[in-house]
Tab-separated table of C-alpha atoms in Angstrom:
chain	number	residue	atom	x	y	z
A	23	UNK	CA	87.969	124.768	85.670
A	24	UNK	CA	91.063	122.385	86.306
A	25	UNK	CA	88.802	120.507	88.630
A	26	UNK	CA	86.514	120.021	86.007
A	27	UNK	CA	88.785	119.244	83.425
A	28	UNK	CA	90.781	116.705	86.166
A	29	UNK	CA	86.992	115.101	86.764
A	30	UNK	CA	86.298	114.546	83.196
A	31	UNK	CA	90.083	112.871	82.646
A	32	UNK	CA	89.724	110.214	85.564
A	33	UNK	CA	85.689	109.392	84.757
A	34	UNK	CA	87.019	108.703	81.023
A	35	UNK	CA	89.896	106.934	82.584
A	36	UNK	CA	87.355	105.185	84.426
A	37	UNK	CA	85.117	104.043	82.051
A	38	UNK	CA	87.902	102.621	79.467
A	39	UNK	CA	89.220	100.696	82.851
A	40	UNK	CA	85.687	99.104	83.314
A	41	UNK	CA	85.580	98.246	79.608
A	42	UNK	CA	88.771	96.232	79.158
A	43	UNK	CA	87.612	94.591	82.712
A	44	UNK	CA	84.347	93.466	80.950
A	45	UNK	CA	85.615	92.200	77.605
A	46	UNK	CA	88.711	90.708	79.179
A	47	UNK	CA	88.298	90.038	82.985
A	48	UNK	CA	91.014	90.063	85.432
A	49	UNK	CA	94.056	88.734	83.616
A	50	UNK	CA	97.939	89.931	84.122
A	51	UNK	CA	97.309	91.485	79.930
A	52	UNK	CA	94.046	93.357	80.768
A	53	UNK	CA	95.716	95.092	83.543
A	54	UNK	CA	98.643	95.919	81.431
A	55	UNK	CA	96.081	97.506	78.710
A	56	UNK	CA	94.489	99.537	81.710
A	57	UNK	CA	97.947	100.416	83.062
A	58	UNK	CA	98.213	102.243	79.391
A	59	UNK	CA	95.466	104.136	79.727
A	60	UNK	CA	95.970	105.294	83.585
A	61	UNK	CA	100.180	106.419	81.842
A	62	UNK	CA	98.131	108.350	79.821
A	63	UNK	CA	96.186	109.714	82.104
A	64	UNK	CA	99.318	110.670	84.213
A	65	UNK	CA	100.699	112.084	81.119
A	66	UNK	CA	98.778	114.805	81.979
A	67	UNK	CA	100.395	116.610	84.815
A	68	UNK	CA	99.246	119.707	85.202
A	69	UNK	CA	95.898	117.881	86.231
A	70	UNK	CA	97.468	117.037	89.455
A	71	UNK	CA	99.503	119.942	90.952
A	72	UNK	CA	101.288	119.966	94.160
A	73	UNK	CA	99.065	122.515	94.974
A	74	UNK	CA	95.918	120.000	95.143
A	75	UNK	CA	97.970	116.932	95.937
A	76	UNK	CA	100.282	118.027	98.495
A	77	UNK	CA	102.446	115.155	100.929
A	78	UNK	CA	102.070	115.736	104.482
A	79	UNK	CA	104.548	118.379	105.983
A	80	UNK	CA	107.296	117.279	108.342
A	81	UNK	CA	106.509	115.604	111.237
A	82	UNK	CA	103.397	114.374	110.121
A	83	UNK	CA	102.992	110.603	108.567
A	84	UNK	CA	105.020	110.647	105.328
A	85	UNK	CA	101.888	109.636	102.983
A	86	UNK	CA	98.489	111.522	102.474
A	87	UNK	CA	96.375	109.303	100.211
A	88	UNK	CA	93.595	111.301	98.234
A	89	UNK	CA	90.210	109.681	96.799
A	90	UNK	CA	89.861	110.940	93.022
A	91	UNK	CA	86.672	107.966	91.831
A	92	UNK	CA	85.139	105.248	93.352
A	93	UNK	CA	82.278	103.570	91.696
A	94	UNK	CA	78.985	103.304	93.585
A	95	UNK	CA	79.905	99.802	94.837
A	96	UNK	CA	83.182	101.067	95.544
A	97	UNK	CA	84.961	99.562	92.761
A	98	UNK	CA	87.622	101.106	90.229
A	99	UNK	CA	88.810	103.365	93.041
A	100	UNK	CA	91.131	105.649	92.114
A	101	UNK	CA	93.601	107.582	93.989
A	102	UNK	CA	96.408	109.695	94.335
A	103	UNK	CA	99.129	108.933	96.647
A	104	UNK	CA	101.989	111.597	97.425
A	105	UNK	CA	104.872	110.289	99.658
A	106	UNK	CA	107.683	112.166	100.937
A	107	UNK	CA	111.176	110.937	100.281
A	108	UNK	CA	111.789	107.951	103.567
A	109	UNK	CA	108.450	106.244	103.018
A	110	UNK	CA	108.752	102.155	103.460
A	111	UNK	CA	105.674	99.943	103.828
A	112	UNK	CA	106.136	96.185	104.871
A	113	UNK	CA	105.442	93.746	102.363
A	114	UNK	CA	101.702	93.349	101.856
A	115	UNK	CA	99.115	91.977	99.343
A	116	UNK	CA	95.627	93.791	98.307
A	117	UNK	CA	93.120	90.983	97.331
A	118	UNK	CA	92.391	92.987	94.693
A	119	UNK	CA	94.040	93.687	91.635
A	120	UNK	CA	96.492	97.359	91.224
A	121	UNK	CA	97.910	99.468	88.584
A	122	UNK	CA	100.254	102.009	89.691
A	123	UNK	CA	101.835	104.875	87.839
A	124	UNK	CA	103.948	107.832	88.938
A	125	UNK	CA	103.310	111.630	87.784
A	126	UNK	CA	106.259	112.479	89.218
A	127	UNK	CA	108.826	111.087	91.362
A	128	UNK	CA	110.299	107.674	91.905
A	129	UNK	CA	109.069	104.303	94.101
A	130	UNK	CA	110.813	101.219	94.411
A	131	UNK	CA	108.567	98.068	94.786
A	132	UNK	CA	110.192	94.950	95.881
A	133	UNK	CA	107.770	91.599	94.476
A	134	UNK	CA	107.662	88.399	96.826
A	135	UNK	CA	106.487	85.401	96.739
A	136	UNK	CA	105.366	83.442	99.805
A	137	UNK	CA	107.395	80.188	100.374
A	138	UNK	CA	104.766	78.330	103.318
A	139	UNK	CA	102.227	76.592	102.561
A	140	UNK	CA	100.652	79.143	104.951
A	141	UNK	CA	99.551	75.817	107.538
A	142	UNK	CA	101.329	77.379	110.304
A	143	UNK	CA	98.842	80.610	111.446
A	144	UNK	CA	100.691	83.794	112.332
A	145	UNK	CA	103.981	82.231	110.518
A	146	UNK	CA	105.044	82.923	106.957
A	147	UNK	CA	107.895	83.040	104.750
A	148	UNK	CA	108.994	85.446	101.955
A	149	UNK	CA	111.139	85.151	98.549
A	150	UNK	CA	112.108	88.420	97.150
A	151	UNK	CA	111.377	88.196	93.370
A	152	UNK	CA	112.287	91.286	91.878
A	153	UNK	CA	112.095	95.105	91.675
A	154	UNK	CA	110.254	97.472	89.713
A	155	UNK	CA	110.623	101.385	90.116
A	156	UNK	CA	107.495	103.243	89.141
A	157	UNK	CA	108.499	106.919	87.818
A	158	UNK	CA	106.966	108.619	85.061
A	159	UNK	CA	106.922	106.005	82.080
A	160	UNK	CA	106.609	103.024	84.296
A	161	UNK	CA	103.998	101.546	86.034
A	162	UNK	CA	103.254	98.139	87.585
A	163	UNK	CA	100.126	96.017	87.849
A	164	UNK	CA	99.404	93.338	90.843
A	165	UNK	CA	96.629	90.392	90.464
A	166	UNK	CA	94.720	89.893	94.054
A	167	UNK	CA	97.481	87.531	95.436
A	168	UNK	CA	100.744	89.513	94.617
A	169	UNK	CA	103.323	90.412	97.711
A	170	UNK	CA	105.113	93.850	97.085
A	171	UNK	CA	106.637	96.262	99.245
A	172	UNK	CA	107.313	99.776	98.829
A	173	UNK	CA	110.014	102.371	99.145
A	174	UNK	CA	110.904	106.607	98.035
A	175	UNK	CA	114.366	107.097	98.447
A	176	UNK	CA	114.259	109.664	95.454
A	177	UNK	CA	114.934	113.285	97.279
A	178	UNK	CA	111.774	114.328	95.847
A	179	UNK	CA	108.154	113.543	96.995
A	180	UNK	CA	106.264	111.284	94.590
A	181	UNK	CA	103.047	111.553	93.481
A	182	UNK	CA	101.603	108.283	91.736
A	183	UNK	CA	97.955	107.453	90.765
A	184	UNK	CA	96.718	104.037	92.493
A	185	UNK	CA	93.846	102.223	90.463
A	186	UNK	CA	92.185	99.156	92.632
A	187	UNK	CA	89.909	96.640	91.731
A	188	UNK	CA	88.008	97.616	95.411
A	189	UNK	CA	88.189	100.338	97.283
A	190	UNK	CA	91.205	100.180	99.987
A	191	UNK	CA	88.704	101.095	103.093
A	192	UNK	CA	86.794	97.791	101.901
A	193	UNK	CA	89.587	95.633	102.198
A	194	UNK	CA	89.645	94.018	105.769
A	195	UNK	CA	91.272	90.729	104.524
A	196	UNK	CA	94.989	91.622	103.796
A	197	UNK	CA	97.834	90.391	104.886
A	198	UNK	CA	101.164	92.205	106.009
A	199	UNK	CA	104.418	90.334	106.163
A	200	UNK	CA	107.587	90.374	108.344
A	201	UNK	CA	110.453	88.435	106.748
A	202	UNK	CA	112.902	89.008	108.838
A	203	UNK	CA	110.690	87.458	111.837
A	204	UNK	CA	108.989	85.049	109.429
A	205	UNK	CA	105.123	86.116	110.667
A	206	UNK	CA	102.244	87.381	108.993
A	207	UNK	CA	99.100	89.592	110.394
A	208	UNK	CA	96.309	91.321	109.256
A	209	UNK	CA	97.200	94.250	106.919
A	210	UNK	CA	96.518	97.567	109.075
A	211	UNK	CA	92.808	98.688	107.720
A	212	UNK	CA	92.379	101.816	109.502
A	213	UNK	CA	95.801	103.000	107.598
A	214	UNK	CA	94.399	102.372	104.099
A	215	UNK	CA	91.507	105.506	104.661
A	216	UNK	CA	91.682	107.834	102.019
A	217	UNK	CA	93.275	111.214	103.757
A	218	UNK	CA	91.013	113.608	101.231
A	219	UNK	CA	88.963	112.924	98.320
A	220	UNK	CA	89.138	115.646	95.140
């Protein structure tokens, strides 16, 4: 029953998302309508219980990442991501656009903004921006080109709903930044495959 109930939630989810991307493309205010309706969808917690969503016990990797829609072409991909507390990525961009929101728990993202011209290959340079900590209530949406990092130093695992404009296992073009060395590589692909789908 919950699974059928959680199925019908995300495919109306889903379907609004696809909507406001029709009638209003890719623009920072449509994703801000479509981060509304994925809060909402959060809202609803007892849709996603530990139970289903578990993190990864200790000594394992400290994210699982769980496949909850993808549209035949693999767009509008949704998914759950639950992190135990310790959990830093570099800073990275999607060419895609994101809306994040947490059911539980807390994430600090850290925003860039690249400071090269990007003429020198392997070699980059980052400005940090600004923060934004997604916890129930607050979300945050990223156009293709935006640089975040993220970090859970709550004590408690999070468990946050990722919506993406293309599936992460599609996306072999990212980039991942070191700004302490100043470079910049490919974004790690094989990392970014979903851990279960539900």
């Amino acid at each position: 029953m919950l699974e059928a109930e959680r199925a019908a939630a995300v495919g109306a989810l889903i379907g609004r998302a696809k909507a406001i991307v029709a009638e209003h493309g890719v623009t920072r205010e449509s994703l801000k309508r479509i981060e509304a309706e994925l809060m909402r969808l959060a809202e609803q917690e007892h849709l996603f219980p530990f139970a289903d969503f578990p993190p990864p016990p200790p000594g394992e990797p400290s994210g699982r990442r769980y496949l909850l829609h993808s549209e035949p072409d693999d767009s509008f991909a949704l998914y759950m991501n639950a992190l135990n507390p310790g959990n830093d990525t570099k800073p990275h961009d999607h060419t895609t656009w994101a809306v994040v929101v947490a059911v539980s728990g807390q994430e600090l993202n850290r925003l860039y903004e690249r400071t090269d011209d990007g003429s020198v290959e392997g070699r980059a340079s980052l400005r940090e921006m600004g923060q934004v900590v997604v916890e129930p209530g607050r979300g945050i949406c990223l156009m293709p080109e935006d640089i975040h990092s993220i970090h859970t130093r709550d004590s408690e695992p999070t468990r946050h709903l990722h919506l993406y404009g293309l599936a992460l296992e599609r996306l072999d073009g990212r980039l991942g930044f070191d700004p302490e060395a100043g470079t910049v590589t490919r974004y790690n692909r094989a990392y970014m495959q979903p851990t279960a789908t539900r």
